[in-house]
Coordinates of C-alpha atoms in Angstrom, one line a residue:
L6 CA 12.6 -8.3 -9.7
W7 CA 15.6 -9.7 -8.0
R8 CA 16.2 -12.3 -10.9
F9 CA 16.4 -9.8 -13.6
G10 CA 18.4 -6.6 -11.7
Y11 CA 19.1 -4.1 -14.4
S12 CA 15.7 -3.8 -15.6
A13 CA 14.4 -3.6 -11.8
R14 CA 16.7 -1.2 -10.8
L15 CA 15.8 1.0 -13.9
L16 CA 11.8 1.0 -12.3
K17 CA 13.1 1.6 -9.5
T18 CA 15.3 4.3 -10.0
N19 CA 12.7 6.0 -11.9
R20 CA 10.2 5.9 -9.1
F21 CA 9.0 8.3 -6.6
R22 CA 5.8 8.9 -4.3
T23 CA 2.8 11.1 -5.3
A24 CA -1.0 11.5 -4.0
A25 CA -2.6 8.5 -3.9
S26 CA -5.4 9.6 -5.9
N27 CA -6.6 9.1 -9.3
T28 CA -3.4 9.9 -10.9
S29 CA -2.7 8.2 -14.4
F30 CA 0.7 7.1 -15.1
P31 CA 1.5 6.7 -18.7
A32 CA 5.5 6.7 -18.4
V33 CA 4.2 3.9 -16.1
W34 CA 2.2 1.4 -18.8
M35 CA 5.1 2.4 -21.6
L36 CA 8.0 1.5 -19.1
S37 CA 6.0 -1.9 -18.3
A38 CA 4.7 -2.6 -21.7
Q39 CA 8.3 -2.6 -22.9
Y40 CA 9.6 -5.2 -20.6
S41 CA 6.7 -7.2 -19.8
G42 CA 7.0 -9.3 -22.4
R43 CA 10.1 -10.5 -21.3
I44 CA 10.3 -10.3 -17.9
P45 CA 7.4 -12.1 -16.5
G46 CA 5.4 -10.7 -13.7
L47 CA 6.7 -7.0 -14.1
F48 CA 3.7 -5.7 -15.2
V49 CA 1.8 -7.0 -12.5
V50 CA 3.7 -5.6 -10.0
V51 CA 3.9 -1.9 -11.4
K52 CA 0.3 -2.2 -11.7
K53 CA -0.8 -3.2 -8.5
N54 CA 1.8 -0.3 -6.6
R55 CA 0.0 2.7 -7.0
F56 CA 1.8 4.8 -4.7
F57 CA 4.3 6.1 -7.2
T58 CA 4.6 8.0 -10.6
M59 CA 6.7 8.8 -13.2
P60 CA 9.5 12.3 -13.9
E61 CA 7.7 14.8 -15.5
T62 CA 7.6 14.9 -19.3
V63 CA 8.6 18.1 -21.5
E64 CA 5.2 18.9 -21.8
D65 CA 4.5 18.5 -18.1
K66 CA 7.2 21.1 -17.0
A67 CA 6.3 23.4 -19.7
N68 CA 2.7 23.3 -18.2
L69 CA 4.3 24.0 -14.2
E70 CA 5.9 26.9 -16.0
L71 CA 2.9 28.3 -17.6
Y72 CA 0.5 27.6 -14.4
S73 CA 2.7 28.1 -11.3
P74 CA 1.6 30.4 -8.8
H75 CA 3.1 33.7 -8.0
P76 CA 6.5 33.4 -7.2
E77 CA 5.6 35.6 -4.1
V78 CA 4.6 32.7 -2.7
R79 CA 8.0 31.3 -2.4
G80 CA 9.1 30.4 1.7
M81 CA 5.2 30.9 2.4
T82 CA 4.7 29.1 5.7
L83 CA 1.3 30.2 6.8
L84 CA -1.0 29.9 4.1
N85 CA -3.2 32.7 2.4
R86 CA -4.9 31.6 -0.5
E87 CA -5.0 35.6 -1.9
A88 CA -1.2 35.5 -2.7
F89 CA -1.4 32.7 -5.4
K90 CA -3.7 35.0 -7.6
R91 CA -1.9 35.2 -11.1
T92 CA -3.1 36.2 -14.5
V93 CA -1.7 34.3 -17.8
V94 CA -2.6 35.3 -21.3
V95 CA -3.8 32.0 -23.4
P96 CA -4.9 32.4 -27.3
V97 CA -8.9 32.0 -28.1
L98 CA -11.0 31.4 -30.7
K99 CA -14.3 33.8 -31.4
V100 CA -17.5 31.4 -32.3
K101 CA -20.9 31.8 -32.7
K102 CA -22.1 30.2 -29.8
E103 CA -24.4 28.2 -31.6
I104 CA -21.3 25.8 -33.4
V105 CA -19.3 25.8 -29.9
N106 CA -20.0 22.7 -28.9
T107 CA -19.3 21.2 -32.4
L108 CA -15.6 23.2 -32.5
L109 CA -15.0 21.5 -29.1
K110 CA -15.2 18.2 -30.6
S111 CA -13.7 18.9 -34.1
L112 CA -10.6 20.5 -31.9
K113 CA -10.9 18.6 -28.7
H114 CA -6.8 17.8 -28.8
T115 CA -6.1 21.5 -29.0
V116 CA -8.8 23.0 -26.8
L117 CA -7.7 24.0 -23.2
Q118 CA -7.7 20.4 -21.2
R119 CA -6.9 21.8 -17.8
P120 CA -8.9 20.7 -14.9
G121 CA -10.7 23.5 -13.4
L122 CA -10.7 25.9 -15.9
K123 CA -13.5 26.5 -18.2
R124 CA -12.8 26.1 -21.8
V125 CA -15.5 28.5 -23.1
V126 CA -16.1 31.8 -22.0
E127 CA -18.3 34.5 -22.8
D128 CA -17.1 37.6 -25.4
P129 CA -17.1 40.5 -23.4
E130 CA -17.6 42.2 -26.7
D131 CA -20.7 39.8 -28.6
E132 CA -23.5 38.4 -26.6
D133 CA -23.8 36.3 -29.4
S134 CA -20.2 34.7 -29.7
R135 CA -18.0 33.1 -26.9
L136 CA -14.1 32.7 -26.3
V137 CA -12.9 29.2 -27.0
I138 CA -9.9 29.1 -25.1
L139 CA -7.0 26.7 -26.5
D140 CA -3.8 25.2 -25.0
P141 CA -1.0 27.1 -25.0
H142 CA 1.3 24.5 -25.9
K143 CA -0.6 23.3 -28.9
I144 CA -0.6 26.6 -30.4
P145 CA 2.8 28.3 -30.8
E146 CA 3.2 31.8 -30.9
F147 CA -0.6 32.3 -31.0
S148 CA -0.6 30.6 -35.0
L149 CA -3.1 28.0 -36.0
G150 CA -1.3 24.6 -37.9
E151 CA -2.9 23.4 -41.0
S152 CA -5.1 21.1 -39.7
E153 CA -6.7 23.3 -37.1
Q154 CA -7.5 25.7 -39.8
E155 CA -8.7 23.0 -42.2
V156 CA -11.3 22.4 -39.4
L157 CA -12.2 25.8 -39.0
K158 CA -12.9 26.6 -42.6
Q159 CA -15.1 24.0 -42.5
L160 CA -16.9 25.1 -39.8
N161 CA -17.1 28.9 -41.4
V162 CA -15.3 30.0 -38.7
R163 CA -12.1 33.2 -38.7
P164 CA -8.8 31.8 -38.2
E165 CA -7.8 33.9 -35.8
V166 CA -6.5 34.2 -32.7
S167 CA -6.9 36.2 -29.9
K168 CA -4.7 36.8 -26.8
Y169 CA -7.1 36.6 -23.9
N170 CA -6.1 37.3 -20.0
L171 CA -6.9 34.2 -18.1
E172 CA -6.9 34.7 -13.9
L173 CA -6.0 31.6 -12.1
T174 CA -6.5 31.2 -8.4
Y175 CA -5.4 29.2 -5.6
E176 CA -8.6 26.8 -6.8
N177 CA -6.9 26.4 -10.2
F178 CA -3.3 25.0 -9.0
K179 CA -2.3 21.7 -7.8
L180 CA -1.1 20.2 -4.9
E181 CA 2.2 19.4 -6.3
E182 CA 2.1 23.0 -8.0
I183 CA 1.5 24.6 -4.7
L184 CA 4.1 22.9 -2.5
R185 CA 6.8 23.2 -5.5
A186 CA 6.1 26.9 -6.2
V187 CA 6.3 27.5 -1.7
L188 CA 8.9 25.1 -0.6
P189 CA 13.3 26.2 -1.8
E190 CA 13.8 25.9 -5.4
G191 CA 15.4 22.6 -6.0
Q192 CA 14.6 20.8 -3.2
E193 CA 12.3 17.7 -3.4
V194 CA 8.4 18.1 -3.0
T195 CA 6.8 15.0 -1.6
S196 CA 3.0 15.1 -1.9
G197 CA 2.5 11.3 -1.5
F198 CA 0.8 10.2 1.6
S199 CA -1.2 7.0 2.9
R200 CA -5.0 7.9 3.3
V201 CA -6.9 6.1 6.2
G202 CA -10.4 7.3 6.0
H203 CA -10.6 10.5 6.6
I204 CA -7.0 10.7 8.0
A205 CA -3.7 11.8 5.6
H206 CA -0.7 10.1 7.0
L207 CA 2.8 11.9 5.5
N208 CA 6.2 11.0 6.2
L209 CA 7.6 14.8 6.0
R210 CA 11.3 15.6 5.4
D211 CA 13.7 17.4 7.5
H212 CA 13.7 20.3 5.1
Q213 CA 9.4 20.3 4.7
L214 CA 8.6 20.6 8.6
P215 CA 9.0 24.1 8.5
Y216 CA 5.9 24.2 6.0
R217 CA 4.5 21.3 7.4
H218 CA 1.3 23.2 8.6
L219 CA 0.6 24.2 5.6
I220 CA 1.4 21.4 3.5
G221 CA -1.4 19.9 5.8
Q222 CA -3.8 23.0 4.9
V223 CA -3.1 22.3 1.5
I224 CA -4.0 18.1 1.2
I225 CA -7.5 19.0 2.7
D226 CA -8.0 21.6 0.1
K227 CA -7.1 19.6 -2.7
N228 CA -8.7 15.8 -1.2
P229 CA -12.2 16.2 -0.6
G230 CA -13.2 14.0 2.2
I231 CA -10.0 14.4 4.1
T232 CA -10.5 16.5 7.2
C233 CA -7.4 15.5 9.1
V234 CA -3.5 15.7 8.4
V235 CA -0.8 14.1 10.5
N236 CA 2.9 13.2 10.4
K237 CA 5.5 10.5 11.7
T238 CA 7.8 11.6 14.3
S239 CA 8.9 8.3 15.3
I240 CA 9.6 5.2 14.0
I241 CA 7.3 1.7 14.1
D242 CA 7.7 0.4 17.7
S243 CA 8.6 -3.0 16.6
T244 CA 6.2 -4.0 20.0
Y245 CA 3.1 -2.3 19.3
R246 CA 3.6 -1.4 15.4
N247 CA 2.3 2.2 16.0
F248 CA 4.3 5.5 16.4
Q249 CA 4.2 8.5 17.8
M250 CA 2.2 11.2 15.6
E251 CA 1.6 15.3 15.1
V252 CA -1.5 16.7 13.5
L253 CA -0.8 19.7 11.1
A254 CA -3.6 20.2 9.9
G255 CA -7.7 19.7 10.6
E256 CA -9.7 18.0 13.2
S257 CA -7.9 16.2 16.3
N258 CA -10.0 13.5 15.6
L259 CA -7.9 9.8 14.9
V260 CA -10.5 7.5 14.9
T261 CA -11.6 6.4 11.7
K262 CA -13.8 4.1 9.3
V263 CA -11.8 2.4 6.4
K264 CA -13.1 0.2 4.3
E265 CA -10.6 -2.8 2.6
N266 CA -12.0 -5.5 0.1
N267 CA -15.3 -4.5 0.7
I268 CA -14.6 -5.3 4.2
A269 CA -15.6 -1.9 6.7
Y270 CA -13.2 -1.5 9.7
E271 CA -13.2 0.9 12.4
L272 CA -9.8 1.7 14.1
D273 CA -7.8 4.4 16.6
F274 CA -5.0 5.1 13.9
S275 CA -3.1 7.1 17.2
K276 CA -3.1 3.1 18.7
V277 CA -3.1 0.5 16.4
Y278 CA -1.1 -0.7 13.1
W279 CA -3.0 -0.5 9.6
N280 CA -1.6 0.2 6.4
P281 CA -3.8 0.8 3.4
R282 CA -0.9 -0.7 1.1
L283 CA -1.2 -3.7 2.3
S284 CA -4.9 -4.1 0.9
T285 CA -3.8 -6.3 -2.3
E286 CA -1.8 -9.1 0.2
H287 CA -4.9 -9.2 2.7
G288 CA -6.9 -10.5 -0.8
R289 CA -3.9 -12.5 -1.7
I290 CA -3.6 -14.6 1.4
V291 CA -7.5 -15.1 2.0
E292 CA -7.8 -16.1 -1.4
L293 CA -5.6 -19.3 -0.7
L294 CA -8.4 -20.0 1.8
K295 CA -10.9 -22.8 1.4
P296 CA -14.7 -22.7 3.3
G297 CA -13.7 -24.9 6.5
D298 CA -10.2 -24.4 6.7
V299 CA -8.5 -23.2 9.7
L300 CA -6.1 -19.8 9.9
F301 CA -3.9 -19.0 12.9
D302 CA -3.2 -15.1 12.7
V303 CA -0.4 -15.0 15.1
F304 CA 0.2 -10.8 14.8
A305 CA -3.8 -10.3 13.7
G306 CA -3.7 -6.0 14.3
I307 CA -7.2 -5.0 13.6
G308 CA -7.9 -8.2 11.8
P309 CA -7.3 -7.7 8.0
F310 CA -6.7 -11.0 7.7
A311 CA -8.9 -13.0 10.0
I312 CA -12.3 -11.2 9.7
P313 CA -12.6 -11.9 6.2
A314 CA -11.3 -15.3 6.5
A315 CA -14.1 -16.1 9.1
K316 CA -16.4 -14.3 6.3
K317 CA -15.4 -17.1 3.9
K318 CA -16.4 -19.6 6.7
C319 CA -12.8 -20.7 8.1
H320 CA -11.9 -21.6 11.8
V321 CA -10.0 -18.6 12.7
F322 CA -7.9 -18.0 15.8
A323 CA -6.4 -14.2 15.9
N324 CA -4.0 -13.1 18.5
D325 CA -2.5 -9.6 19.4
L326 CA -0.2 -8.5 22.1
N327 CA -1.2 -4.6 22.0
P328 CA -4.4 -4.6 23.9
E329 CA -5.7 -1.6 22.0
S330 CA -5.8 -3.7 18.7
Y331 CA -7.2 -6.5 20.5
N332 CA -10.2 -4.2 21.6
W333 CA -10.5 -3.0 18.0
L334 CA -10.1 -6.6 16.3
L335 CA -13.4 -7.4 19.0
H336 CA -15.3 -4.3 17.7
N337 CA -14.6 -5.4 14.2
C338 CA -15.9 -8.6 14.8
K339 CA -18.9 -7.8 16.2
L340 CA -19.4 -4.8 13.3
N341 CA -18.8 -7.2 10.8
K342 CA -20.7 -10.0 12.5
V343 CA -18.4 -12.5 12.9
D344 CA -17.6 -12.8 16.1
N345 CA -19.1 -16.0 16.5
K346 CA -16.4 -17.5 14.3
I347 CA -12.9 -16.4 15.2
K348 CA -11.5 -16.7 18.9
A349 CA -9.1 -13.8 19.8
F350 CA -7.0 -13.5 22.3
N351 CA -4.6 -11.1 23.8
M352 CA -0.9 -12.7 24.3
D353 CA 2.6 -12.6 22.8
G354 CA 2.9 -14.4 20.0
R355 CA 5.3 -16.6 21.1
D356 CA 3.0 -17.5 23.9
F357 CA 0.3 -18.2 21.3
L358 CA 2.0 -20.3 19.1
L359 CA 2.8 -22.4 21.9
G360 CA -0.5 -22.3 24.0
P361 CA -3.3 -22.1 22.0
V362 CA -1.9 -23.3 18.1
R363 CA -0.2 -26.3 19.3
E364 CA -3.3 -27.2 21.5
E365 CA -5.5 -26.9 18.7
L366 CA -3.2 -28.4 16.0
S367 CA -2.4 -31.3 18.7
K368 CA -6.4 -31.9 18.5
E369 CA -6.8 -31.6 15.1
L370 CA -4.0 -33.4 13.1
Q371 CA -4.6 -36.5 15.1
L372 CA -8.3 -36.7 14.1
L373 CA -7.3 -35.8 10.3
K374 CA -7.7 -38.6 7.8
E375 CA -5.8 -38.9 4.3
E376 CA -9.1 -37.8 2.6
Q377 CA -10.2 -34.8 4.6
K378 CA -9.1 -31.7 2.9
T379 CA -9.2 -29.8 5.5
S380 CA -5.4 -27.1 5.5
F381 CA -4.5 -25.2 8.6
H382 CA -2.3 -21.9 7.6
I383 CA -0.4 -19.7 9.9
V384 CA 0.0 -15.9 9.1
M385 CA 3.3 -14.2 10.6
N386 CA 2.9 -10.3 9.8
L387 CA 5.1 -8.5 11.6
P388 CA 7.8 -8.2 9.1
A389 CA 10.9 -7.1 11.6
L390 CA 10.3 -9.9 13.8
A391 CA 8.2 -12.7 12.6
I392 CA 11.4 -15.0 11.2
E393 CA 12.8 -15.1 14.8
F394 CA 9.5 -16.7 15.8
L395 CA 9.8 -19.6 13.6
D396 CA 12.1 -21.6 16.1
V397 CA 8.6 -22.1 17.8
F398 CA 8.0 -24.5 15.7
R399 CA 10.5 -27.3 16.1
H400 CA 9.3 -29.9 17.8
L401 CA 6.2 -28.2 18.5
L402 CA 4.0 -31.0 18.5
A403 CA 4.8 -35.1 19.8
G404 CA 4.2 -38.2 17.9
E405 CA 3.5 -39.2 14.1
P406 CA 1.3 -37.0 11.9
C407 CA -1.6 -38.6 10.5
S408 CA -1.3 -37.0 7.2
T409 CA 1.6 -35.4 6.0
A410 CA -1.2 -33.3 3.9
G411 CA -2.3 -31.8 6.4
L412 CA 1.0 -30.0 7.7
P413 CA 0.6 -26.6 8.8
T414 CA 1.1 -23.9 6.0
V415 CA 3.0 -20.9 7.0
H416 CA 2.6 -17.1 5.4
C417 CA 5.8 -15.3 7.4
Y418 CA 6.4 -11.8 6.4
G419 CA 10.4 -10.3 7.1
F420 CA 12.2 -7.2 5.2
S421 CA 15.6 -7.7 3.0
K422 CA 17.9 -4.9 2.1
H423 CA 20.0 -7.8 0.7
D424 CA 21.4 -7.6 -3.2
N425 CA 19.0 -11.1 -3.4
P426 CA 16.1 -10.4 -1.4
A427 CA 14.4 -13.8 -1.5
K428 CA 17.8 -15.8 -0.9
D429 CA 18.2 -13.8 1.8
I430 CA 14.7 -14.3 3.7
Q431 CA 14.7 -17.9 2.8
E432 CA 18.3 -18.5 4.6
R433 CA 16.9 -16.6 7.5
A434 CA 14.0 -18.5 7.8
E435 CA 16.5 -21.6 7.4
A436 CA 18.1 -20.8 10.3
S437 CA 15.3 -20.5 12.5
L438 CA 14.1 -23.3 11.4
G439 CA 17.0 -25.7 11.5
T440 CA 16.0 -27.4 8.2
S441 CA 16.2 -26.4 4.5
L442 CA 13.2 -25.3 2.4
D443 CA 14.8 -26.0 -1.1
G444 CA 12.2 -26.8 -3.3
C445 CA 9.6 -26.2 -1.3
C446 CA 8.8 -22.5 -0.2
S447 CA 7.8 -19.9 -2.5
T448 CA 8.6 -16.7 -2.0
Y449 CA 6.4 -13.1 -3.1
L450 CA 7.6 -9.6 -3.3
V451 CA 5.0 -7.9 -1.1
R452 CA 6.0 -3.8 -1.5
N453 CA 9.2 -1.7 -2.0
V454 CA 9.1 -0.1 1.9
A455 CA 12.0 2.4 1.2
P456 CA 15.5 2.5 -1.3
N457 CA 16.7 -0.6 -0.9
K458 CA 14.4 -2.3 1.5
E459 CA 11.9 -4.8 0.3
M460 CA 8.6 -6.5 2.0
L461 CA 8.6 -9.9 1.2
C462 CA 6.4 -12.6 2.0
I463 CA 7.4 -16.4 2.6
S464 CA 5.2 -19.5 2.5
F465 CA 6.1 -23.2 3.1
Q466 CA 4.5 -26.2 4.7
I467 CA 6.0 -27.2 7.5
P468 CA 8.6 -30.3 7.7
A469 CA 6.9 -33.3 10.0
D470 CA 11.1 -33.3 11.1
V471 CA 10.3 -30.2 12.3
L472 CA 7.2 -29.6 13.7
Y473 CA 7.0 -33.1 15.4
K474 CA 9.3 -34.8 18.2
R475 CA 9.2 -38.1 17.2
P476 CA 10.0 -41.0 20.1
C477 CA 12.7 -42.5 21.0
P478 CA 12.7 -46.0 20.4
D479 CA 12.2 -47.3 24.1
E480 CA 9.8 -44.9 24.6
A481 CA 7.7 -46.4 21.6
N482 CA 8.3 -50.1 22.5
P483 CA 5.1 -50.6 25.5
A484 CA 7.1 -53.3 27.1
S485 CA 10.0 -50.8 27.9
K486 CA 8.0 -48.5 30.0
R487 CA 7.9 -50.8 33.1
L488 CA 10.1 -48.5 35.7
R489 CA 13.3 -50.1 37.0
T490 CA 13.5 -51.1 40.0
S491 CA 16.6 -51.3 42.6
K492 CA 16.6 -55.2 42.2
D493 CA 17.3 -54.2 38.1
F494 CA 19.7 -51.7 38.8
S495 CA 21.6 -54.2 41.9
E496 CA 21.8 -57.4 39.3
E497 CA 23.6 -55.5 36.3
K498 CA 27.1 -55.7 36.7
L499 CA 29.8 -53.4 37.0
P500 CA 32.5 -53.3 34.1
S501 CA 35.7 -55.3 35.0

């Protein structure tokens, strides 16, 4: 995206988060279709990220004005569902009940389509008739168009539009409509959240905090299956990758179950790191692995890379510094019946690379033959710090590589606020490794973390000159390895 600055900025400027639900994105598809023919990969990126939408259309705005809750709810901080009741006037057609279904099909673009509201109600004056509610935006001034009148003529229905008082309650309003009606006018309404099992995770702005408990309760009401809403109250700690949080509504149970790429995990969301937005990235890396490959997961968390790799019959070494993550990693290995396929460690990432990783690579690469197809992958998913760990690979092994094809491939994650994030990540990786990666690395945009902040993954095969410490010429000659005696030194002539 950063290679096509204008269009990328256009997309980025016009997006903002919404609820992680079954939301449609007509404006997004329109934009992606407009540019997808000229910008390879843009459509894929847009489709993958399901946590934003585009600004409302004119019709959406009118819809919100008609179906807004009662104005008196403005400023409410303690949820009172009864206060949201409102009566609106809508157009209806009186129809004999035996032709209602036929009429609904013939006028499907004109009939009211709002979820949660009945399109057909009983006629209080005639039990043999029904009232079909029409969309007031499609019937301006309660007057039918020529096409609608023609349909009614064919069905022998009088083209007479009546007015009907439709009562709306709290249950009829959408999450965004309720929050927009409650929060101060002109201020941002954030209805987006990450869902982690039964938990909804919010990042509220300062102006939303007075309404946080109401927001939490409305999210529970409008999202079946969510029973706990939390708000992050501090930045992520770079050591254990967790953060302080406040329970806004619902039960205070933060031990939850999630399913990602058909694999189940259990975790305590208050003590370990889990981000549902990384599901696609976890799957992408695992897709690169083949049965029999070796994976070293340096910052494994609860196992979203390690466990699916083990299920793919790879040999996995997984490590995490956080004792809670380590314990949940062991738990999830047993849960998914791969505990005998994963060697788990609770160490600092640098110690893990200098210890178990170096030991395993030293052993395996010496035995590796040219025709063998085993690949070694090292995943370093700690975007805030991982690039700083790359210097560990400088002369990690001694001797000569038996096969350059077997050199490990590193997948290292990082954040960038640079105008050219790919270049920035590559230059920082090169500085840590002490070598150029031009032409031998690839950079992948994982997701947009915040305005002007991207998360990327740089993948490269560690150059042999970086990974191996070659012996000096004297050390390479067996004859030169004889220990020098005092006689040898005495026979040397001093310089004149």
